[in-house]
Coordinates of C-alpha atoms in Angstrom, one line a residue:
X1 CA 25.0 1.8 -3.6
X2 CA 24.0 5.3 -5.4
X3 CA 23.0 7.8 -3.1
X4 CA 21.9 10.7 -5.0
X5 CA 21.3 12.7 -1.7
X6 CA 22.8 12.5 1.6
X7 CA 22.0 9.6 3.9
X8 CA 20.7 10.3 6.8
X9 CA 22.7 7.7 9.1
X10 CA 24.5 10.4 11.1
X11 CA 21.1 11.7 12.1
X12 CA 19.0 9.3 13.4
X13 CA 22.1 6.5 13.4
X14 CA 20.6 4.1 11.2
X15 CA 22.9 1.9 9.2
X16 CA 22.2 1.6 5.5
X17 CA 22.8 -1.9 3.9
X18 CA 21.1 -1.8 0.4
X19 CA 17.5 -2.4 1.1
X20 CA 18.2 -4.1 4.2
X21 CA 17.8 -1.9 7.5
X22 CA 19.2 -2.6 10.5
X23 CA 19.3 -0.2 14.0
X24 CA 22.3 -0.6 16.3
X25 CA 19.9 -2.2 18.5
X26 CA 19.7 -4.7 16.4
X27 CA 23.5 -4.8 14.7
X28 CA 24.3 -7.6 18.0
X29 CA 21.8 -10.7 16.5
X30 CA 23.9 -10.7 13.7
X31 CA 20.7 -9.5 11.6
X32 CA 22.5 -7.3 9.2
X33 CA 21.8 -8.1 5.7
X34 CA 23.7 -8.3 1.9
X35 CA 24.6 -5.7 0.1
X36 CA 21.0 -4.9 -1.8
X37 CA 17.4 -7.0 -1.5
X38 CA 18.4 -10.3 -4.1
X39 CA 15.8 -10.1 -6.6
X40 CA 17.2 -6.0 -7.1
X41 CA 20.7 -6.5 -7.6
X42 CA 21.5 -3.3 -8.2
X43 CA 24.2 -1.8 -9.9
X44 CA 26.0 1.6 -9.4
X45 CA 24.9 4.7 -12.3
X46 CA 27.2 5.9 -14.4
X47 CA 28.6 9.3 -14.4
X48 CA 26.5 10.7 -16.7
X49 CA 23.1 9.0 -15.1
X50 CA 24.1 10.2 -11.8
X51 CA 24.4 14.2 -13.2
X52 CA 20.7 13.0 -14.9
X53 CA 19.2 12.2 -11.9
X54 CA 20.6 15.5 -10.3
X55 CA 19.2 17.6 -12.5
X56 CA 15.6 15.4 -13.1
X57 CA 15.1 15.5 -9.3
X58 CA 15.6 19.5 -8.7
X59 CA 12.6 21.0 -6.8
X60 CA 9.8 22.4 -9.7
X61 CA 10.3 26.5 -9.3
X62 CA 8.5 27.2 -12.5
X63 CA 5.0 26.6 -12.5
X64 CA 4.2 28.3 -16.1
X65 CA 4.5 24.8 -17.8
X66 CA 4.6 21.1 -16.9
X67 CA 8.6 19.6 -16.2
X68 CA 9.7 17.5 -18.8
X69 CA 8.8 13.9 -18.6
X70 CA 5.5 14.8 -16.1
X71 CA 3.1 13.3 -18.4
X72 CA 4.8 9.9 -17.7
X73 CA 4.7 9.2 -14.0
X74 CA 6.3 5.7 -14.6
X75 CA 8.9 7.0 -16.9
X76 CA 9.2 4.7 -20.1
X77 CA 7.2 2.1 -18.4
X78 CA 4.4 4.4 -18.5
X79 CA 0.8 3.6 -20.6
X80 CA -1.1 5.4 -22.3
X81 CA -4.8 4.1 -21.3
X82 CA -7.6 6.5 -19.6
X83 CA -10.3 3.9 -19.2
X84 CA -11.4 1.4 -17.1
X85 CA -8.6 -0.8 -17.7
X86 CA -6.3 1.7 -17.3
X87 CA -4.9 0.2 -14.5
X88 CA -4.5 -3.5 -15.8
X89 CA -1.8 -2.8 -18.3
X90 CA 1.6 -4.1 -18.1
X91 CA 4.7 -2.1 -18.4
X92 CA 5.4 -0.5 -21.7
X93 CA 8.9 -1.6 -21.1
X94 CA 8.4 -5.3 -20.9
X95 CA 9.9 -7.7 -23.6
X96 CA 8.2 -10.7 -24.9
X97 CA 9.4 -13.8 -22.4
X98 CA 8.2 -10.8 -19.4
X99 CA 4.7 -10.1 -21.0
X100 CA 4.3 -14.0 -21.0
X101 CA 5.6 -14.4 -17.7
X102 CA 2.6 -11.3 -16.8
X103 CA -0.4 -12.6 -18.4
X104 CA 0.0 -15.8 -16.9
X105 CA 0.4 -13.9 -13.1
X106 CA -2.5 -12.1 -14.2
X107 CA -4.6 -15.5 -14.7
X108 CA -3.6 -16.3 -11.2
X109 CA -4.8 -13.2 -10.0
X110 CA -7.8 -13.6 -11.4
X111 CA -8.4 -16.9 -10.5
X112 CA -11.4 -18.4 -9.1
X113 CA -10.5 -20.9 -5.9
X114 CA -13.1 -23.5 -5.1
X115 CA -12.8 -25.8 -2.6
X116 CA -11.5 -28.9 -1.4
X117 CA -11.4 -32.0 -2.9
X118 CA -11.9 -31.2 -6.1
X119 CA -11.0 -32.4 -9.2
X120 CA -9.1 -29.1 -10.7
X121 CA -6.7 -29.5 -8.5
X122 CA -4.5 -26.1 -9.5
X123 CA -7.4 -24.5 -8.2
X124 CA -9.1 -25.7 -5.2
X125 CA -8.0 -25.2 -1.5
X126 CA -10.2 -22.1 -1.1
X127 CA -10.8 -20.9 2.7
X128 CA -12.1 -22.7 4.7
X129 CA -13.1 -19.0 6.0
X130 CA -12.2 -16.3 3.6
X131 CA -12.8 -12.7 2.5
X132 CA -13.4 -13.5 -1.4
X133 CA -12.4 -16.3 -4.5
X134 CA -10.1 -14.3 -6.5
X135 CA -7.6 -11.5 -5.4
X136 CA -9.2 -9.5 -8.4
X137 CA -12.6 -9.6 -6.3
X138 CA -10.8 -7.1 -3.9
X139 CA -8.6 -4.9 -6.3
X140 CA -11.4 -4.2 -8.9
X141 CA -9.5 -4.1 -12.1
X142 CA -6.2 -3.3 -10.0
X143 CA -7.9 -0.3 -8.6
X144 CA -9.0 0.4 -5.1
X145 CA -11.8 -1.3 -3.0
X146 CA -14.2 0.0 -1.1
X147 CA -16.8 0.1 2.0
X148 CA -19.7 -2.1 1.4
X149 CA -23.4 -0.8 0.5
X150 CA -26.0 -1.8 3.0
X151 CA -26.4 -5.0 3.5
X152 CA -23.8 -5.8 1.1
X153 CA -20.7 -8.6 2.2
X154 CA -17.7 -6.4 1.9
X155 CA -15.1 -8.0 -0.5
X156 CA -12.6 -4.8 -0.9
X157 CA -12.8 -4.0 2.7
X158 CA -11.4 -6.2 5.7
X159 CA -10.7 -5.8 9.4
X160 CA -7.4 -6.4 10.3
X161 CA -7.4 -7.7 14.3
X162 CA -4.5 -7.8 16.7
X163 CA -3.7 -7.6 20.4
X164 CA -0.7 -5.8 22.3
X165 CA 1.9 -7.7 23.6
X166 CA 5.2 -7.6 25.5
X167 CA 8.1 -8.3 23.8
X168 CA 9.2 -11.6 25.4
X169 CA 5.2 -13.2 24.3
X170 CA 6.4 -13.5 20.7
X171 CA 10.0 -14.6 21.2
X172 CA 11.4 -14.6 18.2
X173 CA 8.5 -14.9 15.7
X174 CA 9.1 -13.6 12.1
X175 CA 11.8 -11.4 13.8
X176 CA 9.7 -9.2 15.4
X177 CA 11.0 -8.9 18.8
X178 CA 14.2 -8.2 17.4
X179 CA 13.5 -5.2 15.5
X180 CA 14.1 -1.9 18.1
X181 CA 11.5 -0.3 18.9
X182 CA 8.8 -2.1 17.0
X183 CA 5.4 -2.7 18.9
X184 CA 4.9 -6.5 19.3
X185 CA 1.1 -7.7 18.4
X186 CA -0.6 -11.3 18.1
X187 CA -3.6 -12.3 16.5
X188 CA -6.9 -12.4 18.2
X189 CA -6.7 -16.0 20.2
X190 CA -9.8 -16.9 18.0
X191 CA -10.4 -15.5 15.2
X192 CA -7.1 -14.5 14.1
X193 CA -5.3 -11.6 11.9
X194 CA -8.3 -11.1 9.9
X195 CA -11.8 -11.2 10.0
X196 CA -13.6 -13.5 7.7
X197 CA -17.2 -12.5 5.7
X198 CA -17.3 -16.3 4.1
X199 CA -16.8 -19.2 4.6
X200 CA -17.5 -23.4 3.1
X201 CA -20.3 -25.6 3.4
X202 CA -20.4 -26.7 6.9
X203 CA -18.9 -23.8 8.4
X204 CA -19.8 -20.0 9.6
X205 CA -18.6 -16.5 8.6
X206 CA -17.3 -15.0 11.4
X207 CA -19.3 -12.0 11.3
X208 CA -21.5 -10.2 9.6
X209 CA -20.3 -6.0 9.1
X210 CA -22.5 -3.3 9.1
X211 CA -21.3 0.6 9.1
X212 CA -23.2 3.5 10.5
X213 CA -21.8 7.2 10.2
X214 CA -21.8 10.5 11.8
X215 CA -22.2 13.4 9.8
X216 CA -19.4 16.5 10.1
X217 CA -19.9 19.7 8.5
X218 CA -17.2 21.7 7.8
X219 CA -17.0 25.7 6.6
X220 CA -15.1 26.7 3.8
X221 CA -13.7 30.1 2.5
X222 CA -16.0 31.8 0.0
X223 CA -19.3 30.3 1.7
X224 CA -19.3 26.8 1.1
X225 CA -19.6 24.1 3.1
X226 CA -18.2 20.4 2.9
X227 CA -19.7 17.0 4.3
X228 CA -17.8 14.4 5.9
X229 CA -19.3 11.4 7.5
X230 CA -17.1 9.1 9.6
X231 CA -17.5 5.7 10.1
X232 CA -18.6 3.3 12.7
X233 CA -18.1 -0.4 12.3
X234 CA -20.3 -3.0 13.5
X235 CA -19.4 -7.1 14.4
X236 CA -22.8 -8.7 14.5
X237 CA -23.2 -12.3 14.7
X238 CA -19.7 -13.0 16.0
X239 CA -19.6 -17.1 15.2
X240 CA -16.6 -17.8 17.6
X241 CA -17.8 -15.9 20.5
X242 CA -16.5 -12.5 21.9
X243 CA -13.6 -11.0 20.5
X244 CA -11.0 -10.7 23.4
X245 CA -11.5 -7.6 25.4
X246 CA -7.8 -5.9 24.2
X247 CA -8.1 -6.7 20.2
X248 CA -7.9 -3.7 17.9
X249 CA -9.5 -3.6 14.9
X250 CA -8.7 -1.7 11.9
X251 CA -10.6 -1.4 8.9
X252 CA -8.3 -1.6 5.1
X253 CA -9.6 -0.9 1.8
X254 CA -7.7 -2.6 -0.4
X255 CA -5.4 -0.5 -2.3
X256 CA -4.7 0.5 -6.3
X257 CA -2.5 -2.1 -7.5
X258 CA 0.0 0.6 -10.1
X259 CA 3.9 0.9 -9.9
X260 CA 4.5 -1.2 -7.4
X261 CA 7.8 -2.5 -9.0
X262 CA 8.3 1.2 -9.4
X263 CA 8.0 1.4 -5.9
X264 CA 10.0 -1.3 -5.1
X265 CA 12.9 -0.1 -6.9
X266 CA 13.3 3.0 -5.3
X267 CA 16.5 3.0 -3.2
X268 CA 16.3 2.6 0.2
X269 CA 18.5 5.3 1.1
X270 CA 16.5 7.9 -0.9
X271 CA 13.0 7.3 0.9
X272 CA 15.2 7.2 4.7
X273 CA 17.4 10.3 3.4
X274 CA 13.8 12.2 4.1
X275 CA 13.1 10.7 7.4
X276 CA 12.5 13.5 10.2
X277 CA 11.2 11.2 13.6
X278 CA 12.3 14.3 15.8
X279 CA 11.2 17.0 13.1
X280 CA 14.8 18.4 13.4
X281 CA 14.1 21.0 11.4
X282 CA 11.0 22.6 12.8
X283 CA 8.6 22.2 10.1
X284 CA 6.6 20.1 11.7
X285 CA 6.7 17.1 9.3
X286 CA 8.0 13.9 11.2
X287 CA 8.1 11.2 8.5
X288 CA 9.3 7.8 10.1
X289 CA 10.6 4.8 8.2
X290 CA 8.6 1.9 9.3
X291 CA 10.9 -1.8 9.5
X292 CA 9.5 -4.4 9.4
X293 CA 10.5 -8.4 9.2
X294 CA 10.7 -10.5 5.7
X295 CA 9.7 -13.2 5.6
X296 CA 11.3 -13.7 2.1
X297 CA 14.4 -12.7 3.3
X298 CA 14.3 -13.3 6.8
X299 CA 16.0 -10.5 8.1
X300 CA 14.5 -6.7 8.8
X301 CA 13.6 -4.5 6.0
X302 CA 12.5 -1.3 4.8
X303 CA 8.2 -1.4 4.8
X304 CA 7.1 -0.2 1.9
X305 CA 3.2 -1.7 1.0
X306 CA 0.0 -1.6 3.4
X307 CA -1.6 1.3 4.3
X308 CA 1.5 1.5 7.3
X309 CA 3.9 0.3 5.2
X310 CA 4.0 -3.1 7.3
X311 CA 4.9 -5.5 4.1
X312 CA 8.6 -4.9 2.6
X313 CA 8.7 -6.7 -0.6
X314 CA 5.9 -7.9 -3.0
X315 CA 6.4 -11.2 -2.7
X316 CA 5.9 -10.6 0.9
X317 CA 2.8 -8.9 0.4
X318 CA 1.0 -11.2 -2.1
X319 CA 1.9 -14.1 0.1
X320 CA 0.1 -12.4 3.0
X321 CA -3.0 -11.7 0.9
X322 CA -3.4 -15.3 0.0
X323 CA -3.2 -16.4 3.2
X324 CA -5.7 -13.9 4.9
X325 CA -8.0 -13.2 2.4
X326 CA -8.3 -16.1 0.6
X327 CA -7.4 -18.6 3.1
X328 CA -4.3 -20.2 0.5
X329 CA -0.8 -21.7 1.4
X330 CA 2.5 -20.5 0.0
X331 CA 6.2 -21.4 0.6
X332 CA 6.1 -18.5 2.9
X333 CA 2.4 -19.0 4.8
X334 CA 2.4 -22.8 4.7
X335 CA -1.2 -23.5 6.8
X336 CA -3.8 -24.7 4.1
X337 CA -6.5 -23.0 6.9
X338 CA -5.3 -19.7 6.1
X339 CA -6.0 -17.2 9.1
X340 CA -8.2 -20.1 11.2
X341 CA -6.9 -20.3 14.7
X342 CA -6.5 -23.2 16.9
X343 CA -9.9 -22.4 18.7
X344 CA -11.3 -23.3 14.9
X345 CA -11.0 -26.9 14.9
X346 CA -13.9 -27.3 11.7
X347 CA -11.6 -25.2 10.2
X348 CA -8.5 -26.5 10.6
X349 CA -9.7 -30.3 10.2
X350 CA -11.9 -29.5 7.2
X351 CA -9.7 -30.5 3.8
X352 CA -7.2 -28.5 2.4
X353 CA -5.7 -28.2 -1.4
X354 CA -2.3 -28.5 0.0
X355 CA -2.8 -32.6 0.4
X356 CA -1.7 -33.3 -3.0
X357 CA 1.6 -33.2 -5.1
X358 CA 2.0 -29.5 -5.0
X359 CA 2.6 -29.1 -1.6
X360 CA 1.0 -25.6 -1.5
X361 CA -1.7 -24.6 -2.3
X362 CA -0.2 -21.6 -4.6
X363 CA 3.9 -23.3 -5.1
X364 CA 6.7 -20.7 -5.5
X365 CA 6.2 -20.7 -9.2
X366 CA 2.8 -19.3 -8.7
X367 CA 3.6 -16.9 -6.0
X368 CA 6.6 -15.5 -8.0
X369 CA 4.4 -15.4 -10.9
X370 CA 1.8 -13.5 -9.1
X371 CA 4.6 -11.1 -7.6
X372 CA 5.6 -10.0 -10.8
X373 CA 1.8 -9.3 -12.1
X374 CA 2.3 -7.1 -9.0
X375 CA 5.3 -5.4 -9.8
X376 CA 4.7 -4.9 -14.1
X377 CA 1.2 -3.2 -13.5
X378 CA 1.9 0.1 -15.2
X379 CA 0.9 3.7 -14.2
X380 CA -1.9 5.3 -16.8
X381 CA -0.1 8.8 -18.0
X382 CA -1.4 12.0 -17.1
X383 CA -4.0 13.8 -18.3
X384 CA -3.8 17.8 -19.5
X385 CA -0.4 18.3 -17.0
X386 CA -0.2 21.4 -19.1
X387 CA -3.9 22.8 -18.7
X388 CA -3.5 26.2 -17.0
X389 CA -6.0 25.4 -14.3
X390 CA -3.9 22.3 -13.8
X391 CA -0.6 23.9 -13.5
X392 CA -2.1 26.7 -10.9
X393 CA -3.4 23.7 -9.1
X394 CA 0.0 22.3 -8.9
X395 CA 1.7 25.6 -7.4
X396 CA -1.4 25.4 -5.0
X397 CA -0.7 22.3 -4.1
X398 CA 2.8 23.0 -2.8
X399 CA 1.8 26.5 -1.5
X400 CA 0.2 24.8 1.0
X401 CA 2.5 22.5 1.6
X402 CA 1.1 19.2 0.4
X403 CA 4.3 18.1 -1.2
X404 CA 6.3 18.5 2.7
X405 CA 4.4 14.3 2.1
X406 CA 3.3 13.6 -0.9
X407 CA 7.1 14.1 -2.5
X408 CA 6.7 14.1 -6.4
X409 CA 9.4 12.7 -8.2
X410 CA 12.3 9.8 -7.4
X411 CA 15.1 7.8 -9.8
X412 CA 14.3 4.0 -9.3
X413 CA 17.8 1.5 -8.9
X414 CA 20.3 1.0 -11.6
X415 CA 18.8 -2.8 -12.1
X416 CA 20.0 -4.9 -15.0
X417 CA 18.1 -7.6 -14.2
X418 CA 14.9 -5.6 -14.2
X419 CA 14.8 -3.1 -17.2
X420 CA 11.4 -2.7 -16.7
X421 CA 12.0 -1.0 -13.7
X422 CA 15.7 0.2 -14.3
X423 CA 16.6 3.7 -13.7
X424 CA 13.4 5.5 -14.3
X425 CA 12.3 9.2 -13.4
X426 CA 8.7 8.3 -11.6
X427 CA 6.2 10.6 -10.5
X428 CA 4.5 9.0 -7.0
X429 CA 3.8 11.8 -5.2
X430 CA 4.5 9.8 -2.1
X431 CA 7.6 10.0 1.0
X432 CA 6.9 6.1 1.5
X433 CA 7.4 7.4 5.2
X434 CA 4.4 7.4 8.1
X435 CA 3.0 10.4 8.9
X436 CA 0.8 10.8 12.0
X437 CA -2.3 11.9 10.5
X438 CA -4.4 12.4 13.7
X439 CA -7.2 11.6 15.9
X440 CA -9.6 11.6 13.4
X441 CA -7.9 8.3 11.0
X442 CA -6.4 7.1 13.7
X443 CA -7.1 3.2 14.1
X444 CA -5.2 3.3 17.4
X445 CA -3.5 0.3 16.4
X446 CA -0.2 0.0 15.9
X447 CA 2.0 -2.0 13.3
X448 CA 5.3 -2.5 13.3
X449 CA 6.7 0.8 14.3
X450 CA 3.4 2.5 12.8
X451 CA 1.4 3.8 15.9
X452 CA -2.6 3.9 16.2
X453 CA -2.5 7.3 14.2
X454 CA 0.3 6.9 11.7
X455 CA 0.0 5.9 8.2
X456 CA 2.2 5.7 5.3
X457 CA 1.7 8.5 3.1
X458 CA -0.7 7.0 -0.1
X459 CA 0.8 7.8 -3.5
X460 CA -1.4 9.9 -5.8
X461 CA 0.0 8.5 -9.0
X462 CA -3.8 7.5 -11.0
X463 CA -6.1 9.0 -8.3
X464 CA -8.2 11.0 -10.9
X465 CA -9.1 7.5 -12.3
X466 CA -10.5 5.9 -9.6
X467 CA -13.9 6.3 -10.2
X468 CA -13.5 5.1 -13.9
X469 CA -11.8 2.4 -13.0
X470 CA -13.3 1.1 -10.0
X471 CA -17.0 1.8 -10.7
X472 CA -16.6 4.4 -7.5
X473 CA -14.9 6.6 -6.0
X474 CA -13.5 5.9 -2.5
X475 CA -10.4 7.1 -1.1
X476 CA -8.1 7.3 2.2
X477 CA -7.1 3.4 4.1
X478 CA -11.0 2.6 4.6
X479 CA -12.4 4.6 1.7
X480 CA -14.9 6.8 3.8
X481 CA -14.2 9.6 1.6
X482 CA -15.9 9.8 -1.9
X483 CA -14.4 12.7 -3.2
X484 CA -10.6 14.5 -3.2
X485 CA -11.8 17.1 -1.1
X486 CA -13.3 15.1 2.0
X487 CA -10.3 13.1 1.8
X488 CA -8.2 16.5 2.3
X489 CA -10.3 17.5 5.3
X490 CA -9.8 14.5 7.1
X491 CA -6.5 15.0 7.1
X492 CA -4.9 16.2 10.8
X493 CA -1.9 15.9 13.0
X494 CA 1.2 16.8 10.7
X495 CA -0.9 17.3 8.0
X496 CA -3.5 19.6 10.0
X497 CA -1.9 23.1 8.6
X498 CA -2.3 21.9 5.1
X499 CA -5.5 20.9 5.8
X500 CA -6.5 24.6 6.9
X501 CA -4.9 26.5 4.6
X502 CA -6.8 24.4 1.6
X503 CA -10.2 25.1 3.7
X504 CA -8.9 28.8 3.4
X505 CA -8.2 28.5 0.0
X506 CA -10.4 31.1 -2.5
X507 CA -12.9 28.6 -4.4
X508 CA -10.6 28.8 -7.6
X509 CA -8.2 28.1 -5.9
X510 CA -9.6 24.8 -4.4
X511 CA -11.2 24.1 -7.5
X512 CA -7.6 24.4 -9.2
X513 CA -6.4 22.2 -6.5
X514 CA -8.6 19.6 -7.3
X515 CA -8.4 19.7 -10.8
X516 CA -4.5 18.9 -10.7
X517 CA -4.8 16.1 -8.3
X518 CA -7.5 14.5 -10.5
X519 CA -4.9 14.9 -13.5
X520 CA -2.6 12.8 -12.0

């Protein structure tokens, strides 16, 4: 495996297998993995590419001009789009057979379930409760969701539900009590992982959301002031009865869909090489690795997708999202109810599209066609990286110390069965680590080994297109925050000095600040 920079296994005494991540705790249930995550297959670099990476990845010291190859966060896979399809583009790098193989993912994302019987089979086995029809309802031209208007049905925003549990209550389901220091959850005993706004003829929504805020005003140098508002979320008309009295809720906007193959292919040991649990040296940046169980692979793995990093592969993660949000099987999520509980007997006894020849409802061929939708969605290129407000922004923005998280650059695997994705100088601007982020995110519930205020640290890559391509501007894991700088202020715990030295910015400054992040 290339290691560009030292791993950190003889400080926090993780063992490094590929992708595959296993604590000593773990090394005795004989849970250790292969060499590298199958569908990677990496390979070594050469020489020469390893001196390339070297010298791509040295920290920027020179903030007169943009580095070279800035303008193309996702290297030669990068596009060159600035509208509101930016983010619905497939790799620049894909051949013909892969851009075939893409559309038709793409027409499966899109997709329109109805329910069952029906007589287009490839498409019914909707719900019976679900969140929306098509994963495209949630991820708005593969950009981000957002909190419902008033008296809107959210479709890009969903509670996730779960309740603490002791270790021994989950025995060994998907792996979890296996992984070391982990905390074990289970679904609410009725209404499950997820909460459901829809649902079939004959059956209820489980609830119906409404949000109220409080409004927090916030000084800033030079005289001005800033408006946040936080949220407060409301279950009214529960269907099902009470929640039960320990179940969490956390509210997820659904994320930006770009260079996630990019971020799949970065190495393992590059993300964990930045890991500091114990902030060993003093800076007061923690970053954790989150590990979490595959279900593709059935064996622990690094988290890399979610808002805490709880999902470790695409594949993973799409077969997740069928089966909460839209209430379809795959060979990894089998139940043609989706997220409906035993307590939900209409649900569970109502038909299912998984009754027919294809078994599931989406088959592997559909889920792996979906999964690599996932993973060719390109990254837009930059805008103006060489603007001099831009570039001042930039040297702002690791003045105060915003790049301690959002790291800029990495060099994806050596992957010759993935050219797309092979090799390539990308421009995140994201640890993939969990940060705790303080009282004022926190969720208080935890996820793995993500605790009630910890979340991975979102990459920036496309930010400043959000609003173009999404129709609005939301940001941070439930999208309270409608502009770059509310979502700066609510950042606190590790991140609360950078948050302070940005309020104490002068305005130009700020403004700068702004200005580069939107040029991302």
């Amino acid at each position: 495996m290339w290691r560009y920079k030292r791993p950190p296994a003889a400080r926090n005494g993780w063992l490094l297998a590929g992708l595959s991540l296993i604590g000593p705790a773990a090394s005795g249930h004989g849970l250790i993995g292969a060499d590298a995550d199958p569908h990677l297959a990496p390979a070594p670099p050469s020489a020469a590419q390893a001196v390339r990476a070297a010298t791509a990845l040295r920290p920027v010291r020179d903030f007169s001009g943009p580095e070279p190859f800035e303008a193309n966060p996702a290297g030669a896979a990068t596009v060159r789009r600035a509208d509101k399809q930016a983010f619905a583009q497939p790799a620049a790098t894909l051949d013909f057979e892969s851009e075939l193989d893409f559309r038709t993912g793409k027409s499966l994302f899109e997709k329109l379930w109805v329910s069952s019987p029906s007589s287009t089979l490839a498409s019914d086995g909707l719900g019976p409760l679900y969140n929306a029809r098509a994963c495209e309802s949630c991820h708005i031209r593969d950009g981000r969701g957002h909190p419902p208007a008033q008296g809107e049905v959210p479709v890009g925003l969903v509670l996730h539900l779960s309740r603490p549990v002791v270790a021994e209550a989950v025995g060994g389901e998907a792996g979890v009590a296996r992984i070391p220091d982990t905390h074990p959850i289970a679904p609410d005993p009725v209404y499950g992982r997820q909460l459901q706004t829809r649902a079939l003829r004959g059956l209820s929504p489980e609830y119906r959301l409404s949000i109220s805020h409080d409004t927090i005003e916030i000084p800033l140098a030079g005289g001005a002031r800033a408006t946040l508002r936080a949220p407060h979320y409301h279950l009214n008309d529960l269907s099902y009865g009470p929640l039960a009295a320990d179940t969490m809720i956390s509210p997820r906007a659904a994320p930006q869909m770009i260079g996630l193959g990019l971020l799949e292919a970065i190495p393992a040991a590059d993300i964990l090489a930045q890991a500091d649990p114990e902030d060993g040296d003093g800076d007061g940046i923690s970053g954790r690795a989150n590990i979490v169980w595959s279900m593709t692979y059935q064996r622990p793995m690094l988290g890399r997708f979610g808002h805490k990093a709880a999902q470790p592969s695409l594949r993973d993660q799409s077969a997740r999202a069928f089966a909460d949000d839209l209430g379809i099987s795959t060979p990894l999520l089998t139940a043609g109810w989706g997220d409906c509980t035993a307590a939900q007997a209409a649900c569970r006894s109502a038909p299912h599209g998984d009754a027919d020849a294809r078994v599931f409802e989406v088959d592997a061929t559909g889920l792996d066609l979906v999964t690599r939708y996932a993973r060719n969605l390109s990254v837009p290129a930059r805008r103006n990286p060489g603007d001099p407000q831009v570039l001042r922004g930039k040297q702002v923005f690791h003045d105060t110390g915003c790049n301690a998280c959002h790291r800029a650059k990495f060099i994806t695997h050596v992957l010759p069965e993935q050219p797309a994705q092979s090799f390539q100088l990308i421009w995140p601007y994201s640890d993939m680590l969990l940060h705790d982020m303080g009282p004022g995110l926190a969720d208080n519930r935890p996820e793995g080994r993500a605790t009630g205020q910890e979340w991975r640290t979102a990459p920036l890559w496309g930010i400043g297109l959000t609003e173009t391509v999404s129709g609005q501007a939301s940001f941070l894991h439930d999208g309270r925050a409608h502009t770059l700088l509310e979502a700066i202020l609510w950042h606190g715990g590790e991140a609360q000095p950078h948050r302070d030295r940005v309020i104490a910015l002068p305005p130009a400054d700020r403004t700068a600040l702004i200005r580069f992040l939107e040029s991302l």
